[in-house]
Amino acid sequence: MVSASRVRRSLTAVLASLSLAATVLFPTAGVASAASTSTTCPSGEGTVCYLKISGPESVLTGVPFTVQVLVTTDGSTLAKSDPCASKVAVQLTVFRDFGESTSSTVYVANASAAVATFTVTIPSGPENDGPYTLTATAPPATDAAAPATSCDSYFYVSDSRGITAVTVPETQPIAPCPDNVSCAQTTNTGTGGGSAATLIADDGVFDPVAWVPPDSAARSACGAPADTTANSMLRFDSTATGTKTIIFALAAIYVNKGIGQFNVCWTSNTPFVPLGGGTPVTTGLLPACAKNATGPCVLFKKSNRRNVGFFGVLAPIADPGGYAK
């Protein structure tokens, strides 16, 4: 499992970016690193290399992002010194198969020092939201400096991974996904809109992630008015084996009071002492996080110079969701 310290470093980077954020924030590409030792792919009856895809898990439609395919000897060590593998032509297929639409887009790039870099864009628009599959493959290639048939015996083990595309309206803020951690992004496109969330964990997946109207128990426990269509509840499942950080973003048009006066209403599987103290509850307003807290609790409330509001929540392993009030 990835260390919690890496998640903390990632969160620190996200917080730094929020203070400089424009109205719409988008994820930076996850660029993985491999061992620096230059070597060649192992040979037997043939030469076998392993492809490894590195990139973000959650992307915005219409916004270019970077995907790298590493050509490796064992899944992690770059084959930098291999005359064939280090510059093989890599094919990256972006495949969509959900709803009523099935399509694929193919990108080709020559590896340089065993790394092929692609700039990928999912077409803009909510009709393109949803899961995609990236698949990396490579055929045998010929090295001009080597005998003509020397690269024909190479076999490249393909790699696949999933990504999720999200459409963010122009006026909707969202926190970026950090590099090299599990991350999902979602926007509230229903009545009221104006809210979004970025879910971050050191491992596991977030599935599904959706906005739904807050139920009567949450409204009652948090003192919300009867009409709460603008305060949709974020529902999610997670296989993460540690705590999670969820950053809610509120569009500037809805930040109509001091950021410290906003509270976060949360439904949890883990009892917590609500804001103001009292008897532990599983639904209520979250308190601020104390030192070494395990959550659920509020890590921060902040706004940037464009008056966009950001609310960070620390969620325990089993927590299913919450919503910003």
PDB file of C-alpha atoms in Angstrom:
ATOM      1  CA  MET A   1       0.000   0.000   0.000  1.00  0.00           C
ATOM      2  CA  VAL A   2       1.198   3.518  -0.787  1.00  0.00           C
ATOM      3  CA  SER A   3       2.344   5.342   2.312  1.00  0.00           C
ATOM      4  CA  ALA A   4       0.045   7.867   3.979  1.00  0.00           C
ATOM      5  CA  SER A   5       2.898  10.379   3.923  1.00  0.00           C
ATOM      6  CA  ARG A   6       2.711  10.439   0.130  1.00  0.00           C
ATOM      7  CA  VAL A   7      -0.993  11.274   0.317  1.00  0.00           C
ATOM      8  CA  ARG A   8      -0.206  14.071   2.770  1.00  0.00           C
ATOM      9  CA  ARG A   9       2.415  15.456   0.378  1.00  0.00           C
ATOM     10  CA  SER A  10      -0.085  15.221  -2.474  1.00  0.00           C
ATOM     11  CA  LEU A  11      -2.717  17.020  -0.412  1.00  0.00           C
ATOM     12  CA  THR A  12      -0.221  19.769   0.447  1.00  0.00           C
ATOM     13  CA  ALA A  13       0.393  20.290  -3.265  1.00  0.00           C
ATOM     14  CA  VAL A  14      -3.352  20.430  -3.939  1.00  0.00           C
ATOM     15  CA  LEU A  15      -3.861  23.013  -1.191  1.00  0.00           C
ATOM     16  CA  ALA A  16      -1.073  25.150  -2.613  1.00  0.00           C
ATOM     17  CA  SER A  17      -2.742  25.050  -6.022  1.00  0.00           C
ATOM     18  CA  LEU A  18      -6.130  26.087  -4.612  1.00  0.00           C
ATOM     19  CA  SER A  19      -4.809  29.456  -3.505  1.00  0.00           C
ATOM     20  CA  LEU A  20      -3.839  30.212  -7.106  1.00  0.00           C
ATOM     21  CA  ALA A  21      -6.739  28.407  -8.767  1.00  0.00           C
ATOM     22  CA  ALA A  22      -8.726  29.838 -11.632  1.00  0.00           C
ATOM     23  CA  THR A  23     -12.468  29.260 -11.821  1.00  0.00           C
ATOM     24  CA  VAL A  24     -11.947  25.816 -13.312  1.00  0.00           C
ATOM     25  CA  LEU A  25      -9.150  23.595 -12.062  1.00  0.00           C
ATOM     26  CA  PHE A  26      -8.132  20.460 -13.915  1.00  0.00           C
ATOM     27  CA  PRO A  27      -5.988  17.467 -12.984  1.00  0.00           C
ATOM     28  CA  THR A  28      -2.337  17.349 -13.812  1.00  0.00           C
ATOM     29  CA  ALA A  29      -1.091  14.216 -15.514  1.00  0.00           C
ATOM     30  CA  GLY A  30       0.407  11.520 -13.353  1.00  0.00           C
ATOM     31  CA  VAL A  31       3.932  10.900 -14.615  1.00  0.00           C
ATOM     32  CA  ALA A  32       5.318   7.747 -13.129  1.00  0.00           C
ATOM     33  CA  SER A  33       8.987   7.050 -12.598  1.00  0.00           C
ATOM     34  CA  ALA A  34      10.814   3.792 -12.969  1.00  0.00           C
ATOM     35  CA  ALA A  35      14.198   2.561 -11.838  1.00  0.00           C
ATOM     36  CA  SER A  36      17.037   4.603 -13.325  1.00  0.00           C
ATOM     37  CA  THR A  37      19.240   1.589 -14.092  1.00  0.00           C
ATOM     38  CA  SER A  38      19.587   1.180 -17.851  1.00  0.00           C
ATOM     39  CA  THR A  39      19.207  -2.399 -18.967  1.00  0.00           C
ATOM     40  CA  THR A  40      17.777  -4.649 -21.656  1.00  0.00           C
ATOM     41  CA  CYS A  41      14.724  -6.889 -21.830  1.00  0.00           C
ATOM     42  CA  PRO A  42      15.423 -10.517 -20.858  1.00  0.00           C
ATOM     43  CA  SER A  43      15.877 -12.977 -23.707  1.00  0.00           C
ATOM     44  CA  GLY A  44      15.131 -16.679 -24.042  1.00  0.00           C
ATOM     45  CA  GLU A  45      13.543 -18.150 -27.131  1.00  0.00           C
ATOM     46  CA  GLY A  46      12.441 -14.575 -27.697  1.00  0.00           C
ATOM     47  CA  THR A  47      12.847 -11.230 -25.972  1.00  0.00           C
ATOM     48  CA  VAL A  48      10.010 -10.180 -23.654  1.00  0.00           C
ATOM     49  CA  CYS A  49       9.336  -6.602 -22.529  1.00  0.00           C
ATOM     50  CA  TYR A  50       6.484  -5.281 -20.397  1.00  0.00           C
ATOM     51  CA  LEU A  51       4.475  -2.132 -21.079  1.00  0.00           C
ATOM     52  CA  LYS A  52       3.223  -0.027 -18.174  1.00  0.00           C
ATOM     53  CA  ILE A  53       0.696   2.814 -18.494  1.00  0.00           C
ATOM     54  CA  SER A  54       1.131   5.877 -16.286  1.00  0.00           C
ATOM     55  CA  GLY A  55      -1.419   8.685 -16.158  1.00  0.00           C
ATOM     56  CA  PRO A  56      -4.333  10.215 -14.262  1.00  0.00           C
ATOM     57  CA  GLU A  57      -7.370   8.200 -13.206  1.00  0.00           C
ATOM     58  CA  SER A  58      -9.841  11.062 -13.528  1.00  0.00           C
ATOM     59  CA  VAL A  59      -9.778  13.605 -16.368  1.00  0.00           C
ATOM     60  CA  LEU A  60     -11.874  16.485 -17.645  1.00  0.00           C
ATOM     61  CA  THR A  61     -13.527  16.252 -21.043  1.00  0.00           C
ATOM     62  CA  GLY A  62     -12.143  18.690 -23.593  1.00  0.00           C
ATOM     63  CA  VAL A  63      -8.904  19.202 -21.625  1.00  0.00           C
ATOM     64  CA  PRO A  64      -5.675  17.559 -22.922  1.00  0.00           C
ATOM     65  CA  PHE A  65      -3.883  15.286 -20.464  1.00  0.00           C
ATOM     66  CA  THR A  66      -0.634  13.318 -20.594  1.00  0.00           C
ATOM     67  CA  VAL A  67      -0.281   9.552 -20.636  1.00  0.00           C
ATOM     68  CA  GLN A  68       3.086   7.820 -20.610  1.00  0.00           C
ATOM     69  CA  VAL A  69       3.742   4.208 -21.549  1.00  0.00           C
ATOM     70  CA  LEU A  70       6.900   2.821 -19.961  1.00  0.00           C
ATOM     71  CA  VAL A  71       8.741   0.057 -21.829  1.00  0.00           C
ATOM     72  CA  THR A  72      10.203  -2.085 -19.062  1.00  0.00           C
ATOM     73  CA  THR A  73      12.120  -5.258 -18.415  1.00  0.00           C
ATOM     74  CA  ASP A  74       9.929  -6.399 -15.534  1.00  0.00           C
ATOM     75  CA  GLY A  75       7.029  -3.956 -15.133  1.00  0.00           C
ATOM     76  CA  SER A  76       9.072  -1.291 -13.353  1.00  0.00           C
ATOM     77  CA  THR A  77      12.656  -1.052 -14.683  1.00  0.00           C
ATOM     78  CA  LEU A  78      12.978   1.018 -17.852  1.00  0.00           C
ATOM     79  CA  ALA A  79      14.656  -0.812 -20.765  1.00  0.00           C
ATOM     80  CA  LYS A  80      16.754   2.254 -21.585  1.00  0.00           C
ATOM     81  CA  SER A  81      19.758   0.407 -22.951  1.00  0.00           C
ATOM     82  CA  ASP A  82      17.826  -2.033 -25.128  1.00  0.00           C
ATOM     83  CA  PRO A  83      18.411  -1.087 -28.789  1.00  0.00           C
ATOM     84  CA  CYS A  84      14.907  -2.231 -29.826  1.00  0.00           C
ATOM     85  CA  ALA A  85      12.671  -1.718 -26.836  1.00  0.00           C
ATOM     86  CA  SER A  86      13.974   1.728 -25.905  1.00  0.00           C
ATOM     87  CA  LYS A  87      12.537   3.281 -29.061  1.00  0.00           C
ATOM     88  CA  VAL A  88       9.752   0.958 -30.095  1.00  0.00           C
ATOM     89  CA  ALA A  89       6.586   2.419 -31.662  1.00  0.00           C
ATOM     90  CA  VAL A  90       3.876   2.189 -28.986  1.00  0.00           C
ATOM     91  CA  GLN A  91       0.163   2.215 -29.724  1.00  0.00           C
ATOM     92  CA  LEU A  92      -2.278   3.629 -27.155  1.00  0.00           C
ATOM     93  CA  THR A  93      -5.964   2.863 -27.704  1.00  0.00           C
ATOM     94  CA  VAL A  94      -8.620   4.884 -25.850  1.00  0.00           C
ATOM     95  CA  PHE A  95     -11.751   2.731 -25.810  1.00  0.00           C
ATOM     96  CA  ARG A  96     -15.244   3.761 -24.751  1.00  0.00           C
ATOM     97  CA  ASP A  97     -17.990   1.205 -24.239  1.00  0.00           C
ATOM     98  CA  PHE A  98     -20.874   2.477 -22.126  1.00  0.00           C
ATOM     99  CA  GLY A  99     -24.415   3.665 -22.634  1.00  0.00           C
ATOM    100  CA  GLU A 100     -25.303   3.474 -26.300  1.00  0.00           C
ATOM    101  CA  SER A 101     -21.877   4.457 -27.535  1.00  0.00           C
ATOM    102  CA  THR A 102     -18.867   2.345 -28.463  1.00  0.00           C
ATOM    103  CA  SER A 103     -15.814   4.018 -29.953  1.00  0.00           C
ATOM    104  CA  SER A 104     -12.040   3.940 -29.898  1.00  0.00           C
ATOM    105  CA  THR A 105      -9.254   6.358 -30.725  1.00  0.00           C
ATOM    106  CA  VAL A 106      -5.725   5.189 -31.489  1.00  0.00           C
ATOM    107  CA  TYR A 107      -2.558   7.179 -30.770  1.00  0.00           C
ATOM    108  CA  VAL A 108       0.954   6.142 -31.849  1.00  0.00           C
ATOM    109  CA  ALA A 109       4.245   7.466 -30.464  1.00  0.00           C
ATOM    110  CA  ASN A 110       7.839   6.286 -30.658  1.00  0.00           C
ATOM    111  CA  ALA A 111       9.430   5.616 -27.299  1.00  0.00           C
ATOM    112  CA  SER A 112      12.418   7.717 -26.316  1.00  0.00           C
ATOM    113  CA  ALA A 113      14.686   6.180 -23.692  1.00  0.00           C
ATOM    114  CA  ALA A 114      11.942   3.573 -23.168  1.00  0.00           C
ATOM    115  CA  VAL A 115       9.151   6.113 -22.511  1.00  0.00           C
ATOM    116  CA  ALA A 116       6.402   6.874 -25.030  1.00  0.00           C
ATOM    117  CA  THR A 117       4.499  10.080 -24.281  1.00  0.00           C
ATOM    118  CA  PHE A 118       0.981  10.800 -25.508  1.00  0.00           C
ATOM    119  CA  THR A 119      -1.246  13.858 -25.312  1.00  0.00           C
ATOM    120  CA  VAL A 120      -4.823  12.608 -25.100  1.00  0.00           C
ATOM    121  CA  THR A 121      -8.122  14.482 -25.142  1.00  0.00           C
ATOM    122  CA  ILE A 122     -11.571  13.096 -24.412  1.00  0.00           C
ATOM    123  CA  PRO A 123     -14.111  15.035 -26.518  1.00  0.00           C
ATOM    124  CA  SER A 124     -15.868  17.758 -24.549  1.00  0.00           C
ATOM    125  CA  GLY A 125     -19.450  17.563 -23.362  1.00  0.00           C
ATOM    126  CA  PRO A 126     -21.407  15.625 -20.737  1.00  0.00           C
ATOM    127  CA  GLU A 127     -22.395  13.044 -23.346  1.00  0.00           C
ATOM    128  CA  ASN A 128     -18.753  11.904 -23.207  1.00  0.00           C
ATOM    129  CA  ASP A 129     -18.660  11.503 -19.421  1.00  0.00           C
ATOM    130  CA  GLY A 130     -18.007   8.058 -18.024  1.00  0.00           C
ATOM    131  CA  PRO A 131     -15.451   5.233 -17.945  1.00  0.00           C
ATOM    132  CA  TYR A 132     -12.846   4.614 -20.646  1.00  0.00           C
ATOM    133  CA  THR A 133     -10.164   1.952 -21.041  1.00  0.00           C
ATOM    134  CA  LEU A 134      -6.588   2.712 -22.092  1.00  0.00           C
ATOM    135  CA  THR A 135      -4.667  -0.151 -23.696  1.00  0.00           C
ATOM    136  CA  ALA A 136      -0.988  -0.031 -24.644  1.00  0.00           C
ATOM    137  CA  THR A 137       0.480  -2.404 -27.229  1.00  0.00           C
ATOM    138  CA  ALA A 138       3.650  -2.535 -29.314  1.00  0.00           C
ATOM    139  CA  PRO A 139       4.647  -4.636 -32.348  1.00  0.00           C
ATOM    140  CA  PRO A 140       8.185  -5.803 -33.087  1.00  0.00           C
ATOM    141  CA  ALA A 141      10.298  -2.921 -34.385  1.00  0.00           C
ATOM    142  CA  THR A 142      13.504  -2.718 -36.377  1.00  0.00           C
ATOM    143  CA  ASP A 143      16.548  -0.896 -35.086  1.00  0.00           C
ATOM    144  CA  ALA A 144      18.351   0.747 -37.997  1.00  0.00           C
ATOM    145  CA  ALA A 145      21.695   0.308 -36.232  1.00  0.00           C
ATOM    146  CA  ALA A 146      21.164  -3.437 -35.736  1.00  0.00           C
ATOM    147  CA  PRO A 147      20.664  -6.381 -38.100  1.00  0.00           C
ATOM    148  CA  ALA A 148      17.314  -6.158 -39.896  1.00  0.00           C
ATOM    149  CA  THR A 149      15.781  -9.108 -38.046  1.00  0.00           C
ATOM    150  CA  SER A 150      17.168  -8.412 -34.567  1.00  0.00           C
ATOM    151  CA  CYS A 151      13.964  -6.821 -33.244  1.00  0.00           C
ATOM    152  CA  ASP A 152      11.524  -9.291 -34.779  1.00  0.00           C
ATOM    153  CA  SER A 153      11.837 -11.704 -31.861  1.00  0.00           C
ATOM    154  CA  TYR A 154      10.617  -9.097 -29.344  1.00  0.00           C
ATOM    155  CA  PHE A 155       7.290  -9.621 -27.625  1.00  0.00           C
ATOM    156  CA  TYR A 156       5.653  -6.758 -25.706  1.00  0.00           C
ATOM    157  CA  VAL A 157       3.202  -7.653 -22.928  1.00  0.00           C
ATOM    158  CA  SER A 158       0.319  -5.182 -23.193  1.00  0.00           C
ATOM    159  CA  ASP A 159      -1.118  -3.124 -20.343  1.00  0.00           C
ATOM    160  CA  SER A 160      -4.611  -1.735 -19.716  1.00  0.00           C
ATOM    161  CA  ARG A 161      -6.122   0.595 -17.159  1.00  0.00           C
ATOM    162  CA  GLY A 162      -9.343   2.526 -16.688  1.00  0.00           C
ATOM    163  CA  ILE A 163      -9.960   6.255 -16.540  1.00  0.00           C
ATOM    164  CA  THR A 164     -13.091   8.285 -15.867  1.00  0.00           C
ATOM    165  CA  ALA A 165     -13.983  11.418 -17.837  1.00  0.00           C
ATOM    166  CA  VAL A 166     -15.928  14.231 -16.173  1.00  0.00           C
ATOM    167  CA  THR A 167     -17.426  17.374 -17.679  1.00  0.00           C
ATOM    168  CA  VAL A 168     -17.047  20.510 -15.586  1.00  0.00           C
ATOM    169  CA  PRO A 169     -19.107  23.598 -16.525  1.00  0.00           C
ATOM    170  CA  GLU A 170     -17.049  26.704 -17.202  1.00  0.00           C
ATOM    171  CA  THR A 171     -18.200  28.384 -13.987  1.00  0.00           C
ATOM    172  CA  GLN A 172     -17.719  25.296 -11.805  1.00  0.00           C
ATOM    173  CA  PRO A 173     -14.597  24.990  -9.643  1.00  0.00           C
ATOM    174  CA  ILE A 174     -12.979  21.656  -8.929  1.00  0.00           C
ATOM    175  CA  ALA A 175      -9.840  20.632  -7.049  1.00  0.00           C
ATOM    176  CA  PRO A 176      -7.108  18.919  -9.096  1.00  0.00           C
ATOM    177  CA  CYS A 177      -6.197  15.261  -8.747  1.00  0.00           C
ATOM    178  CA  PRO A 178      -2.708  14.733  -7.271  1.00  0.00           C
ATOM    179  CA  ASP A 179      -0.221  12.556  -9.135  1.00  0.00           C
ATOM    180  CA  ASN A 180       0.120   8.833  -8.458  1.00  0.00           C
ATOM    181  CA  VAL A 181      -2.718   8.319  -5.979  1.00  0.00           C
ATOM    182  CA  SER A 182      -6.235   6.989  -6.380  1.00  0.00           C
ATOM    183  CA  CYS A 183      -8.501   9.872  -7.385  1.00  0.00           C
ATOM    184  CA  ALA A 184     -12.019  10.466  -8.696  1.00  0.00           C
ATOM    185  CA  GLN A 185     -13.766  13.700  -9.655  1.00  0.00           C
ATOM    186  CA  THR A 186     -17.445  14.477  -9.960  1.00  0.00           C
ATOM    187  CA  THR A 187     -19.679  17.504 -10.480  1.00  0.00           C
ATOM    188  CA  ASN A 188     -23.253  18.116  -9.391  1.00  0.00           C
ATOM    189  CA  THR A 189     -25.090  18.617 -12.661  1.00  0.00           C
ATOM    190  CA  GLY A 190     -28.591  18.409 -11.185  1.00  0.00           C
ATOM    191  CA  THR A 191     -30.882  21.179  -9.984  1.00  0.00           C
ATOM    192  CA  GLY A 192     -28.855  23.791  -8.151  1.00  0.00           C
ATOM    193  CA  GLY A 193     -25.504  22.581  -9.478  1.00  0.00           C
ATOM    194  CA  GLY A 194     -22.533  24.653  -8.425  1.00  0.00           C
ATOM    195  CA  SER A 195     -20.817  21.967  -6.382  1.00  0.00           C
ATOM    196  CA  ALA A 196     -18.151  19.380  -7.160  1.00  0.00           C
ATOM    197  CA  ALA A 197     -15.902  16.963  -5.320  1.00  0.00           C
ATOM    198  CA  THR A 198     -12.457  15.440  -5.689  1.00  0.00           C
ATOM    199  CA  LEU A 199     -11.936  12.149  -3.825  1.00  0.00           C
ATOM    200  CA  ILE A 200      -8.368  11.146  -2.940  1.00  0.00           C
ATOM    201  CA  ALA A 201      -6.946   7.984  -1.341  1.00  0.00           C
ATOM    202  CA  ASP A 202      -3.610   6.208  -1.286  1.00  0.00           C
ATOM    203  CA  ASP A 203      -5.057   3.094  -2.907  1.00  0.00           C
ATOM    204  CA  GLY A 204      -8.293   1.410  -3.948  1.00  0.00           C
ATOM    205  CA  VAL A 205     -11.008   2.788  -6.199  1.00  0.00           C
ATOM    206  CA  PHE A 206     -14.038   5.051  -5.809  1.00  0.00           C
ATOM    207  CA  ASP A 207     -17.030   3.439  -7.492  1.00  0.00           C
ATOM    208  CA  PRO A 208     -19.729   4.529  -7.907  1.00  0.00           C
ATOM    209  CA  VAL A 209     -19.613   8.283  -7.296  1.00  0.00           C
ATOM    210  CA  ALA A 210     -22.847  10.231  -7.755  1.00  0.00           C
ATOM    211  CA  TRP A 211     -24.865  13.208  -6.524  1.00  0.00           C
ATOM    212  CA  VAL A 212     -28.349  12.531  -5.138  1.00  0.00           C
ATOM    213  CA  PRO A 213     -30.926  14.658  -3.272  1.00  0.00           C
ATOM    214  CA  PRO A 214     -30.280  14.692   0.509  1.00  0.00           C
ATOM    215  CA  ASP A 215     -32.571  12.392   2.433  1.00  0.00           C
ATOM    216  CA  SER A 216     -34.909  13.467   5.238  1.00  0.00           C
ATOM    217  CA  ALA A 217     -32.610  12.066   7.960  1.00  0.00           C
ATOM    218  CA  ALA A 218     -29.725  14.235   6.792  1.00  0.00           C
ATOM    219  CA  ARG A 219     -31.941  17.305   6.472  1.00  0.00           C
ATOM    220  CA  SER A 220     -33.280  16.802   9.990  1.00  0.00           C
ATOM    221  CA  ALA A 221     -29.911  16.042  11.607  1.00  0.00           C
ATOM    222  CA  CYS A 222     -28.183  19.021   9.991  1.00  0.00           C
ATOM    223  CA  GLY A 223     -31.002  21.541  10.285  1.00  0.00           C
ATOM    224  CA  ALA A 224     -31.287  21.945   6.528  1.00  0.00           C
ATOM    225  CA  PRO A 225     -34.416  23.558   5.056  1.00  0.00           C
ATOM    226  CA  ALA A 226     -37.033  21.425   3.310  1.00  0.00           C
ATOM    227  CA  ASP A 227     -35.942  22.619  -0.146  1.00  0.00           C
ATOM    228  CA  THR A 228     -32.330  21.442  -0.437  1.00  0.00           C
ATOM    229  CA  THR A 229     -32.027  20.775  -4.154  1.00  0.00           C
ATOM    230  CA  ALA A 230     -28.916  22.971  -4.321  1.00  0.00           C
ATOM    231  CA  ASN A 231     -27.269  20.920  -1.573  1.00  0.00           C
ATOM    232  CA  SER A 232     -27.098  17.539  -3.282  1.00  0.00           C
ATOM    233  CA  MET A 233     -25.513  14.695  -1.361  1.00  0.00           C
ATOM    234  CA  LEU A 234     -22.397  12.975  -2.630  1.00  0.00           C
ATOM    235  CA  ARG A 235     -22.715   9.194  -2.528  1.00  0.00           C
ATOM    236  CA  PHE A 236     -19.719   6.942  -3.069  1.00  0.00           C
ATOM    237  CA  ASP A 237     -18.289   3.508  -2.426  1.00  0.00           C
ATOM    238  CA  SER A 238     -14.580   2.905  -1.930  1.00  0.00           C
ATOM    239  CA  THR A 239     -12.217  -0.042  -1.651  1.00  0.00           C
ATOM    240  CA  ALA A 240      -9.514   2.145  -0.092  1.00  0.00           C
ATOM    241  CA  THR A 241      -7.874   0.476   2.909  1.00  0.00           C
ATOM    242  CA  GLY A 242      -7.063   3.743   4.658  1.00  0.00           C
ATOM    243  CA  THR A 243      -8.593   7.155   5.303  1.00  0.00           C
ATOM    244  CA  LYS A 244      -9.676   9.307   2.388  1.00  0.00           C
ATOM    245  CA  THR A 245      -9.650  13.031   1.693  1.00  0.00           C
ATOM    246  CA  ILE A 246     -12.617  14.577  -0.097  1.00  0.00           C
ATOM    247  CA  ILE A 247     -12.456  18.169  -1.295  1.00  0.00           C
ATOM    248  CA  PHE A 248     -15.818  19.784  -1.983  1.00  0.00           C
ATOM    249  CA  ALA A 249     -15.795  22.859  -4.221  1.00  0.00           C
ATOM    250  CA  LEU A 250     -18.529  25.476  -4.205  1.00  0.00           C
ATOM    251  CA  ALA A 251     -18.933  27.926  -7.098  1.00  0.00           C
ATOM    252  CA  ALA A 252     -18.417  31.584  -6.222  1.00  0.00           C
ATOM    253  CA  ILE A 253     -22.068  32.419  -6.899  1.00  0.00           C
ATOM    254  CA  TYR A 254     -23.014  30.266  -3.879  1.00  0.00           C
ATOM    255  CA  VAL A 255     -20.362  31.636  -1.520  1.00  0.00           C
ATOM    256  CA  ASN A 256     -22.686  34.241  -0.033  1.00  0.00           C
ATOM    257  CA  LYS A 257     -21.175  34.413   3.459  1.00  0.00           C
ATOM    258  CA  GLY A 258     -17.828  34.055   5.165  1.00  0.00           C
ATOM    259  CA  ILE A 259     -16.203  30.728   4.317  1.00  0.00           C
ATOM    260  CA  GLY A 260     -15.936  29.876   8.019  1.00  0.00           C
ATOM    261  CA  GLN A 261     -19.715  30.063   8.387  1.00  0.00           C
ATOM    262  CA  PHE A 262     -20.275  27.125   6.053  1.00  0.00           C
ATOM    263  CA  ASN A 263     -20.602  23.677   7.592  1.00  0.00           C
ATOM    264  CA  VAL A 264     -20.437  20.173   6.152  1.00  0.00           C
ATOM    265  CA  CYS A 265     -23.254  17.722   6.827  1.00  0.00           C
ATOM    266  CA  TRP A 266     -22.069  14.119   6.782  1.00  0.00           C
ATOM    267  CA  THR A 267     -23.597  10.651   6.945  1.00  0.00           C
ATOM    268  CA  SER A 268     -21.106   8.143   8.292  1.00  0.00           C
ATOM    269  CA  ASN A 269     -20.764   4.507   9.253  1.00  0.00           C
ATOM    270  CA  THR A 270     -18.453   5.700  12.031  1.00  0.00           C
ATOM    271  CA  PRO A 271     -19.978   7.607  14.993  1.00  0.00           C
ATOM    272  CA  PHE A 272     -18.467  11.025  15.558  1.00  0.00           C
ATOM    273  CA  VAL A 273     -18.997  13.912  17.955  1.00  0.00           C
ATOM    274  CA  PRO A 274     -20.900  16.572  15.959  1.00  0.00           C
ATOM    275  CA  LEU A 275     -19.996  20.211  15.674  1.00  0.00           C
ATOM    276  CA  GLY A 276     -20.636  21.849  19.047  1.00  0.00           C
ATOM    277  CA  GLY A 277     -20.146  18.592  20.982  1.00  0.00           C
ATOM    278  CA  GLY A 278     -22.685  16.273  22.499  1.00  0.00           C
ATOM    279  CA  THR A 279     -23.674  12.668  21.889  1.00  0.00           C
ATOM    280  CA  PRO A 280     -21.878  10.829  19.074  1.00  0.00           C
ATOM    281  CA  VAL A 281     -23.951  10.625  15.890  1.00  0.00           C
ATOM    282  CA  THR A 282     -23.686   9.045  12.448  1.00  0.00           C
ATOM    283  CA  THR A 283     -25.361  11.987  10.643  1.00  0.00           C
ATOM    284  CA  GLY A 284     -24.698  15.591  11.515  1.00  0.00           C
ATOM    285  CA  LEU A 285     -22.457  18.625  11.086  1.00  0.00           C
ATOM    286  CA  LEU A 286     -18.778  17.696  11.072  1.00  0.00           C
ATOM    287  CA  PRO A 287     -16.368  19.197  13.635  1.00  0.00           C
ATOM    288  CA  ALA A 288     -12.912  20.457  12.759  1.00  0.00           C
ATOM    289  CA  CYS A 289     -10.189  17.804  12.733  1.00  0.00           C
ATOM    290  CA  ALA A 290      -8.094  17.585  15.860  1.00  0.00           C
ATOM    291  CA  LYS A 291      -4.445  16.528  15.735  1.00  0.00           C
ATOM    292  CA  ASN A 292      -4.046  12.896  14.580  1.00  0.00           C
ATOM    293  CA  ALA A 293      -7.769  12.644  13.854  1.00  0.00           C
ATOM    294  CA  THR A 294      -9.071   9.649  11.908  1.00  0.00           C
ATOM    295  CA  GLY A 295     -12.309  11.362  10.836  1.00  0.00           C
ATOM    296  CA  PRO A 296     -14.888  12.062   9.807  1.00  0.00           C
ATOM    297  CA  CYS A 297     -13.994  15.716  10.336  1.00  0.00           C
ATOM    298  CA  VAL A 298     -13.273  18.932   8.443  1.00  0.00           C
ATOM    299  CA  LEU A 299      -9.624  19.418   7.497  1.00  0.00           C
ATOM    300  CA  PHE A 300      -9.989  22.928   6.101  1.00  0.00           C
ATOM    301  CA  LYS A 301     -12.344  25.599   4.797  1.00  0.00           C
ATOM    302  CA  LYS A 302     -10.811  28.090   2.409  1.00  0.00           C
ATOM    303  CA  SER A 303     -11.583  30.327  -0.535  1.00  0.00           C
ATOM    304  CA  ASN A 304      -9.376  31.674  -3.295  1.00  0.00           C
ATOM    305  CA  ARG A 305      -9.165  35.129  -4.816  1.00  0.00           C
ATOM    306  CA  ARG A 306     -12.082  34.312  -7.130  1.00  0.00           C
ATOM    307  CA  ASN A 307     -14.257  33.582  -4.069  1.00  0.00           C
ATOM    308  CA  VAL A 308     -14.498  29.873  -4.865  1.00  0.00           C
ATOM    309  CA  GLY A 309     -15.037  27.851  -1.694  1.00  0.00           C
ATOM    310  CA  PHE A 310     -13.143  24.632  -0.905  1.00  0.00           C
ATOM    311  CA  PHE A 311     -13.951  22.284   1.985  1.00  0.00           C
ATOM    312  CA  GLY A 312     -11.678  19.361   2.850  1.00  0.00           C
ATOM    313  CA  VAL A 313     -13.076  16.352   4.696  1.00  0.00           C
ATOM    314  CA  LEU A 314     -11.151  13.469   6.242  1.00  0.00           C
ATOM    315  CA  ALA A 315     -13.235  10.291   5.859  1.00  0.00           C
ATOM    316  CA  PRO A 316     -12.666   6.960   7.615  1.00  0.00           C
ATOM    317  CA  ILE A 317     -12.286   3.693   5.717  1.00  0.00           C
ATOM    318  CA  ALA A 318     -15.962   2.695   5.715  1.00  0.00           C
ATOM    319  CA  ASP A 319     -17.620   6.053   5.131  1.00  0.00           C
ATOM    320  CA  PRO A 320     -20.106   6.051   2.267  1.00  0.00           C
ATOM    321  CA  GLY A 321     -20.635   9.772   1.633  1.00  0.00           C
ATOM    322  CA  GLY A 322     -21.684  13.246   2.660  1.00  0.00           C
ATOM    323  CA  TYR A 323     -22.740  16.610   1.350  1.00  0.00           C
ATOM    324  CA  ALA A 324     -21.846  20.258   1.838  1.00  0.00           C
ATOM    325  CA  LYS A 325     -24.432  22.515   3.447  1.00  0.00           C
TER     326      LYS A 325
END
